[in-house]
Tab-separated table of C-alpha atoms in Angstrom:
chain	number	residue	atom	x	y	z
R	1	UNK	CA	0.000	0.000	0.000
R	2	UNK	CA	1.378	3.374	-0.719
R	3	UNK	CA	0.351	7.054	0.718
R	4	UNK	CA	1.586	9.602	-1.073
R	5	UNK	CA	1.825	13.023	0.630
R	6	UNK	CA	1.235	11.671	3.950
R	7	UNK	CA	0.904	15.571	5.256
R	8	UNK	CA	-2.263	16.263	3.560
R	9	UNK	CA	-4.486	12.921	5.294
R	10	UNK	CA	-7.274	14.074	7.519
R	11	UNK	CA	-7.988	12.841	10.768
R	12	UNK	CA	-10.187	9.801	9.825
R	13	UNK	CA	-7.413	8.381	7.801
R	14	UNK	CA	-4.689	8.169	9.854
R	15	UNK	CA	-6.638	6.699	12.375
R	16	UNK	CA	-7.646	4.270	9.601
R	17	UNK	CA	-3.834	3.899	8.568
R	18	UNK	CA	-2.582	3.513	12.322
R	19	UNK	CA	-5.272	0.826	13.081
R	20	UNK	CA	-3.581	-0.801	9.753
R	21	UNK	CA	-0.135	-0.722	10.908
R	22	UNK	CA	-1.069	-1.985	14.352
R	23	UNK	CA	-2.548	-5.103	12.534
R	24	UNK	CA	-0.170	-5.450	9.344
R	25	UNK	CA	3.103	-6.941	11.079
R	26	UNK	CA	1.994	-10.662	10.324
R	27	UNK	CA	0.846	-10.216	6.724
R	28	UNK	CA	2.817	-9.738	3.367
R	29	UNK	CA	2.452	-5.925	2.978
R	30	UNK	CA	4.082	-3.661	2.743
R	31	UNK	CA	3.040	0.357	3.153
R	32	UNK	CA	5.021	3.071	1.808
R	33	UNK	CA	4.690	6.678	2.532
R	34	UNK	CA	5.602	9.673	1.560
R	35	UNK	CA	5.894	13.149	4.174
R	36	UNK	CA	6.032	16.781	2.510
R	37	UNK	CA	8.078	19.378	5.052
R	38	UNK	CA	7.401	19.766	8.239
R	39	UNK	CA	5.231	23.432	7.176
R	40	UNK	CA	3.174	21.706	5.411
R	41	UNK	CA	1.730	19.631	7.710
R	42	UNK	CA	-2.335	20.210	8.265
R	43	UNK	CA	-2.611	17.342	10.857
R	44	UNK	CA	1.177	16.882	12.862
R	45	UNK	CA	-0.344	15.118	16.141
R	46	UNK	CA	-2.037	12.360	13.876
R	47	UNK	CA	1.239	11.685	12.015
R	48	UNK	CA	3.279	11.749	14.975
R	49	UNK	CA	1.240	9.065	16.261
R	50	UNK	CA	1.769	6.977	12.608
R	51	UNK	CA	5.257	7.562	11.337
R	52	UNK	CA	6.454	5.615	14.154
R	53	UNK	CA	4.421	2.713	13.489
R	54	UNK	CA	6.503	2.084	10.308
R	55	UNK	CA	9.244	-0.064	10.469
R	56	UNK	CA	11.730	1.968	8.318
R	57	UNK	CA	12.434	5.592	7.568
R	58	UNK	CA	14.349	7.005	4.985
R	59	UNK	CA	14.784	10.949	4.736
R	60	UNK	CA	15.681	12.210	1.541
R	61	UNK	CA	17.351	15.477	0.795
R	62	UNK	CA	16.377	18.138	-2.272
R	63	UNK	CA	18.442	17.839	-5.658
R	64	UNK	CA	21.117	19.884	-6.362
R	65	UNK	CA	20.622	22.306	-9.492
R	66	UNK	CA	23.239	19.812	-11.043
R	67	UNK	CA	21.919	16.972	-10.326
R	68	UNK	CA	18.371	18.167	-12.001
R	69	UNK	CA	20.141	18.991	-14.671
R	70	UNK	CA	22.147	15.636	-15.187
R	71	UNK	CA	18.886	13.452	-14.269
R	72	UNK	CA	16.913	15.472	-16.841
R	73	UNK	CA	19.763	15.144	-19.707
R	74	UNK	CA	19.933	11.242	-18.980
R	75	UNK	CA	15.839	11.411	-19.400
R	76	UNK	CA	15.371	13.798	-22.017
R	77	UNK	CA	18.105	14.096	-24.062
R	78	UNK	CA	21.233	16.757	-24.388
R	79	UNK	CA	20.004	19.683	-25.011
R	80	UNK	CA	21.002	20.735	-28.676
R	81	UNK	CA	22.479	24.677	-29.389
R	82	UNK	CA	18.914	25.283	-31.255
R	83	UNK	CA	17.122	24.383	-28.123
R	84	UNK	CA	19.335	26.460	-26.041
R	85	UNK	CA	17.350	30.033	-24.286
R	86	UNK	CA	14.171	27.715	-25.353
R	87	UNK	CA	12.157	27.693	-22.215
R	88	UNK	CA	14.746	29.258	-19.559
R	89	UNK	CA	17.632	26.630	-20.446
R	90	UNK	CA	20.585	27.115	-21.411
């Protein structure tokens, strides 16, 4: 199962979600989520009561300008001199 944007759940589904957790440790699932910043949290006392229920966390930092821009060359292509100032790029 997978929750994206774990910051934006209301109140009735964490509750739903922590009552899952309690329950899931026997079966073969596994639940994936995903928390914005800390800001943009509408409901931080029901996810402090969930995020600890999950059995691994993983905290990813932002991309570096250069690493955008190699992850969206390997993706998209080089960028060619006629597509250069196109858009912003270049």
């Amino acid at each position: 199962m997978a929750v994206d944007d774990l910051q934006w759940s209301d109140t009735a589904s964490l509750r739903w979600l922590r009552h899952l957790l309690h329950r899931a440790d026997d079966l073969p699932l596994a639940d994936i989520a995903t928390l914005g910043p800390e800001d943009a949290r509408s409901n931080s006392a029901g996810i402090a009561a969930a995020v600890p229920l999950f059995q691994h966390r993983l905290t990813l930092g932002g991309l570096s300008d250069e690493a955008v821009g190699s992850l969206a060359e390997e993706v998209l292509g080089e960028v060619g001199a006629d597509q250069r100032g196109v858009g912003g790029a270049g």
